[in-house]
Short mmCIF file of C-alpha atoms in Angstrom, two decimals:
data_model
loop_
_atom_site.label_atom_id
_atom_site.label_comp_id
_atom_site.label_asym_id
_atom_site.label_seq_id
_atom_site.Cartn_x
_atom_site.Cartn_y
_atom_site.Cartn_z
CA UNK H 1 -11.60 14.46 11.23
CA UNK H 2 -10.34 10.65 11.35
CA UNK H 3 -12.83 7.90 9.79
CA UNK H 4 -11.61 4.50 10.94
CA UNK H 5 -11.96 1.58 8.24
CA UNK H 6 -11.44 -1.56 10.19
CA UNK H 7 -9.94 -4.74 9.43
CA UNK H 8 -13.43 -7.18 9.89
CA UNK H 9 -15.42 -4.53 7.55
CA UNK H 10 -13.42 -4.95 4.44
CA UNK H 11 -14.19 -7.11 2.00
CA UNK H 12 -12.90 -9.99 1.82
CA UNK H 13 -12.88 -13.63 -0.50
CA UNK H 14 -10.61 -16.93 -0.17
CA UNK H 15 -9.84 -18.23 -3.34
CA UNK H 16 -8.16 -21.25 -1.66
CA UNK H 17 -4.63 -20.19 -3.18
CA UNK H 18 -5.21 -16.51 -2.32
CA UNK H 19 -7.17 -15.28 1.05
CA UNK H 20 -7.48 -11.39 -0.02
CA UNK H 21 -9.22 -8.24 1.86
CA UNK H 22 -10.63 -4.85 0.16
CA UNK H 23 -10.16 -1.73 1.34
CA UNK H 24 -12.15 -0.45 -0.91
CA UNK H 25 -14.49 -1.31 -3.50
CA UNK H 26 -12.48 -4.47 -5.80
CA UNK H 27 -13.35 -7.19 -8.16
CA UNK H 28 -16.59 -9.01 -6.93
CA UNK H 29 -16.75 -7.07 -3.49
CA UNK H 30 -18.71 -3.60 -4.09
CA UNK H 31 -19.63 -0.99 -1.55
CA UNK H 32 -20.46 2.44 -3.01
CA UNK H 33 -19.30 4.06 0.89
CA UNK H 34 -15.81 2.71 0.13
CA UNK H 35 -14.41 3.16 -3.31
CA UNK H 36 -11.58 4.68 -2.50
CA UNK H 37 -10.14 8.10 -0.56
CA UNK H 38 -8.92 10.72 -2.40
CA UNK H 39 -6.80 9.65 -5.78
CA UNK H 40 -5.92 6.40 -3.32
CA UNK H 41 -8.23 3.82 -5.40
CA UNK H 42 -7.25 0.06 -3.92
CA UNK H 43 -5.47 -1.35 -1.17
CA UNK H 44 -5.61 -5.23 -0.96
CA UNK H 45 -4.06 -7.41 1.46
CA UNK H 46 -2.91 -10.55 -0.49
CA UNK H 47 -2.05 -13.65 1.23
CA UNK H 48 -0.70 -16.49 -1.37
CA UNK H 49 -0.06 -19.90 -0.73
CA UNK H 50 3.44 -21.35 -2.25
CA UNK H 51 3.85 -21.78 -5.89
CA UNK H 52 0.48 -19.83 -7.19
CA UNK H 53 -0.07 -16.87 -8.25
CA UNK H 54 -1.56 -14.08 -10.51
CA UNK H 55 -1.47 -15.40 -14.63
CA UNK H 56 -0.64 -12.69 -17.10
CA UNK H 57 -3.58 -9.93 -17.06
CA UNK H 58 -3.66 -6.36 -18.36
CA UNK H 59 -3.81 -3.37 -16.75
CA UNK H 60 -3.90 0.53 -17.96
CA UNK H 61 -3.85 4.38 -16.74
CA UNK H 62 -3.31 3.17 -13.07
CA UNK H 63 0.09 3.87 -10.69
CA UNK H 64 0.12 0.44 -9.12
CA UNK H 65 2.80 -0.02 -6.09
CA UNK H 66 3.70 -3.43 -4.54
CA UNK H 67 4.66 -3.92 -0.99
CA UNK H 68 5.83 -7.05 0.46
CA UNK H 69 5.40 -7.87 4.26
CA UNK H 70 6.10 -11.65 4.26
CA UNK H 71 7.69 -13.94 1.65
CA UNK H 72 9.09 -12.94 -1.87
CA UNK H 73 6.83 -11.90 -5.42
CA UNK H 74 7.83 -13.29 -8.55
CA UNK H 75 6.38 -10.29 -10.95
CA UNK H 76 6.89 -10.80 -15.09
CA UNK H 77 5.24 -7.84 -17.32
CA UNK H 78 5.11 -7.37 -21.19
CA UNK H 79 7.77 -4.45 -21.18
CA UNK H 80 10.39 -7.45 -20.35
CA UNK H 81 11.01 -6.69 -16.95
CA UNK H 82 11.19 -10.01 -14.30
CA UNK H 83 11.85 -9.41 -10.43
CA UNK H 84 11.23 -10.72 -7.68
CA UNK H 85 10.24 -8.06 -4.70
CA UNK H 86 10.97 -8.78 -0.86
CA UNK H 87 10.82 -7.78 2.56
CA UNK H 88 12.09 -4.11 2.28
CA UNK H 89 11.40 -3.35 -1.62
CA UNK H 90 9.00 -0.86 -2.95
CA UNK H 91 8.25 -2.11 -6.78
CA UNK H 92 5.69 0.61 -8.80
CA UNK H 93 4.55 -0.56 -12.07
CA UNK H 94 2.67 2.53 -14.33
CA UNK H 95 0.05 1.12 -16.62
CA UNK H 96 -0.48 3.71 -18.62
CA UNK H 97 -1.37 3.43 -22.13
CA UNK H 98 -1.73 -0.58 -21.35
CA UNK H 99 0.77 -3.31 -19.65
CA UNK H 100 0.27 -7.15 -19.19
CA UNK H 101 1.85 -8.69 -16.02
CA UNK H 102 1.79 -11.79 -13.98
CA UNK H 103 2.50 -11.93 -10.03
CA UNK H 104 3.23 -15.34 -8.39
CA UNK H 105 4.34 -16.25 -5.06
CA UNK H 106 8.35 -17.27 -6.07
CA UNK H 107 8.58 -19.72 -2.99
CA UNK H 108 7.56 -23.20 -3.44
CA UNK H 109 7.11 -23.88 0.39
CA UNK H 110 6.58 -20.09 2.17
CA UNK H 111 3.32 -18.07 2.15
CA UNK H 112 3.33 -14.64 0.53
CA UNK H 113 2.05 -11.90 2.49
CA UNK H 114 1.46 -8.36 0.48
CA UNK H 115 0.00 -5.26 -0.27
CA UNK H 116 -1.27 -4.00 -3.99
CA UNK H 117 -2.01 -0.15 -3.54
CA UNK H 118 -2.95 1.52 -6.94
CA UNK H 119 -3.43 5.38 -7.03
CA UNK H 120 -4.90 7.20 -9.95
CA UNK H 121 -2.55 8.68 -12.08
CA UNK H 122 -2.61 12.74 -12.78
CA UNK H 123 -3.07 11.96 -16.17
CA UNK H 124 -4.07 9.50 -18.78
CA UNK H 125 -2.22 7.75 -21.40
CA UNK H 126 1.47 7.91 -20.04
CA UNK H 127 3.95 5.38 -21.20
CA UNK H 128 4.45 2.41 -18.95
CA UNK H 129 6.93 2.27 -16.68
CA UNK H 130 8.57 0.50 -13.67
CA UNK H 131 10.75 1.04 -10.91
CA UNK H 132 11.94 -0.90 -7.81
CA UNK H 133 13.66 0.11 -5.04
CA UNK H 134 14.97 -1.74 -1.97
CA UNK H 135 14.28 0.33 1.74
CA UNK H 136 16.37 -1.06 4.81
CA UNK H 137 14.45 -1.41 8.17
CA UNK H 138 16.80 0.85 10.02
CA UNK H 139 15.71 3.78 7.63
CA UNK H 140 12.01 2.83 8.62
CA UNK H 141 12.66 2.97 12.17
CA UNK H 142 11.34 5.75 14.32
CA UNK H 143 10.37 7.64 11.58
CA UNK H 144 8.62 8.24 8.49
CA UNK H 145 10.57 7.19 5.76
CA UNK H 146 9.29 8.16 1.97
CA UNK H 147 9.55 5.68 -0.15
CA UNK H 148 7.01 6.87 -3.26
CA UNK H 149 6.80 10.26 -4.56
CA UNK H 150 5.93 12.41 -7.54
CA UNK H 151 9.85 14.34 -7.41
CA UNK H 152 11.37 10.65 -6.39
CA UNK H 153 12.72 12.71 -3.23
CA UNK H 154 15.41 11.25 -1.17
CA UNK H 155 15.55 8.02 -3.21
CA UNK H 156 11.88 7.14 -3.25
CA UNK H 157 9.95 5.42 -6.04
CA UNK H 158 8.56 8.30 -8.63
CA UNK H 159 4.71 8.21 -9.19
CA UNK H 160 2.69 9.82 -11.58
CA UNK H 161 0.18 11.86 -8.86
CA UNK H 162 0.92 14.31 -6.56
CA UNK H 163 0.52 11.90 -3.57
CA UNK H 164 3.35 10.27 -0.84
CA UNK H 165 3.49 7.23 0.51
CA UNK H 166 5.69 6.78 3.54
CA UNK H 167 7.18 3.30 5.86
CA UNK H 168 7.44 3.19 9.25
CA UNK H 169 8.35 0.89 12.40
CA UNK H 170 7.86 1.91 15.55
CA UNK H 171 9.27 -0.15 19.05
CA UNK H 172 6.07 -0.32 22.07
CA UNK H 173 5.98 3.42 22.93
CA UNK H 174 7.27 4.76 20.26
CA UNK H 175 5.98 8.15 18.91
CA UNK H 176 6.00 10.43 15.73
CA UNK H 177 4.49 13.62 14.89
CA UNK H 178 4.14 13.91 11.17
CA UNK H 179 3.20 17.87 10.05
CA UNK H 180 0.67 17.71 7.43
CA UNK H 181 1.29 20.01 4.15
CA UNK H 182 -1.66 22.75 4.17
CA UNK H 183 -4.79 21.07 1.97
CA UNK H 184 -3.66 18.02 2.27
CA UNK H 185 -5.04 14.65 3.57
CA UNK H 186 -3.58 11.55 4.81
CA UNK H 187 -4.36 7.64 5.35
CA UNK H 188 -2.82 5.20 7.23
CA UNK H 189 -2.82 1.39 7.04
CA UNK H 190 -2.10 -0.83 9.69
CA UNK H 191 0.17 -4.09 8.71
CA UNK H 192 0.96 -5.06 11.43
CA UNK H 193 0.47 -4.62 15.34
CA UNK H 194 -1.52 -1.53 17.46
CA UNK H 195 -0.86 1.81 16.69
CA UNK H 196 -2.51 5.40 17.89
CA UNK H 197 -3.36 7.62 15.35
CA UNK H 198 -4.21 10.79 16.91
CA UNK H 199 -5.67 8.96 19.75
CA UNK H 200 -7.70 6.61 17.95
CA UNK H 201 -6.40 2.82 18.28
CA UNK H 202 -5.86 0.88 15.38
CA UNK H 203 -4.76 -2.73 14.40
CA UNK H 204 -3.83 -5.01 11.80
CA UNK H 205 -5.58 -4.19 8.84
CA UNK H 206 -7.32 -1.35 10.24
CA UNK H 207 -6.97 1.57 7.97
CA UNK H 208 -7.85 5.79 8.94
CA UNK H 209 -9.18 8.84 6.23
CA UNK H 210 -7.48 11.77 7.97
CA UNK H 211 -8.72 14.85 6.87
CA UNK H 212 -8.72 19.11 7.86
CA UNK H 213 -5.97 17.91 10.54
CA UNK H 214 -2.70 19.86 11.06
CA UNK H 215 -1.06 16.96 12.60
CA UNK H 216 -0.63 13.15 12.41
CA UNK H 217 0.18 11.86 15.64
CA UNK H 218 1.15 8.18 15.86
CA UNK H 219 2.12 6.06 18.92
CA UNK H 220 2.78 2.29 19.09
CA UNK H 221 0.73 0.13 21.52
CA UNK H 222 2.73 -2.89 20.73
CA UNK H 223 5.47 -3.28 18.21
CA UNK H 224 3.35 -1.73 14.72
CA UNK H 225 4.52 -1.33 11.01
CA UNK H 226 2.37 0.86 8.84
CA UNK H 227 1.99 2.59 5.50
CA UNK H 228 0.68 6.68 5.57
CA UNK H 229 -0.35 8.25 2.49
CA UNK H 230 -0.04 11.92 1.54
CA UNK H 231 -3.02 13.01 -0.87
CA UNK H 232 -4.33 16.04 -2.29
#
């Protein structure tokens, strides 16, 4: 069974310095059909103008993972860490017991274009933690590359939840056939371009709850990038 969240149904609010949409249920925007899919809880798509950003605010008992399609995040948080993610990097901040952070856009002239996915953690009350790693486009190509996991398998990001988050770019035509692990469900976001999953077309921003499928079949319409979640 594939339900097909698109793009023009999520919520949505412009700010001025940040044009975001919702996935699911976030901030102001509520909708009790969409809070979330599984343990995945939020995926926003952040656009942010040059220079602004996120001020400090707390977060806690939440797996929160930061991926950057276009431009560069500044990100400070009160364990002391300061990075800047790109094009490429997978950053996952645990809240745990409670963490501060700010995010800003770190150019002064270039738009920021990302994604803030947070997943509910197996348990409460961990310490916090973070971790970034850096993902090159050739491993992305053509495949399914993992780049968050509970084990931290073949390089990836570790998470606290028994969920997997893989990359991917695919050329026009391109196809994969991802096996799904027996109970297990998946979702896919869009970020960019037209993409078949299991026959159903999906673009930017479109996002699909796959569940009681064997096998995730995706084929590129036009040149596509996308995010697929493992989840229990």
């Amino acid at each position: 069974m594939i339900a097909i969240r698109r793009s023009a149904d999520r919520g949505h609010a412009d700010h001025g310095w940040l044009d975001t949409y919702h996935t699911f249920s976030f901030a102001d925007y509520y909708d009790p059909r969409h809070m979330g899919f599984r343990n995945l809880r939020v995926i926003n798509e952040d656009r942010v103008k040059p220079g602004v950003g996120f001020p400090t605010h707390p977060h806690r008992d939440m797996e929160i993972i930061s991926y950057v399609l276009e431009g560069a995040l500044a990100h400070r948080d009160s364990m002391g860490t300061g990075s800047v993610i790109r094009p490429g990097d997978v950053q996952r901040m645990s809240a745990g017991t409670g963490i501060t952070h700010s995010e800003f856009n770190h150019s002064k002239d270039a738009p920021l274009h990302f994604f803030q996915i947070w997943i509910l953690p197996e348990r409460t009350g961990i310490a916090p933690g973070y971790e970034q790693k850096f993902f090159p486009d050739q491993e992305k190509r053509g495949c399914l590359r993992i780049v968050a996991s509970p084990d931290g398998r073949d390089g990836s990001v570790t998470i606290n939840q028994d969920a997997r988050l893989y990359a991917t770019l695919l050329d026009p035509g391109e196809e994969i056939v991802h096996r799904l692990p027996a109970g297990q469900h998946a979702w896919v976001q869009v970020a960019r371009g037209k993409l078949l999953v299991n026959g159903h077309l999906l673009e930017a921003g479109d996002g699909a709850a796959v569940s009681n499928e064997d096998l995730l079949r995706l084929m590129a319409k036009e040149a596509a990038e996308a995010l697929v979640f493992e989840l229990p």
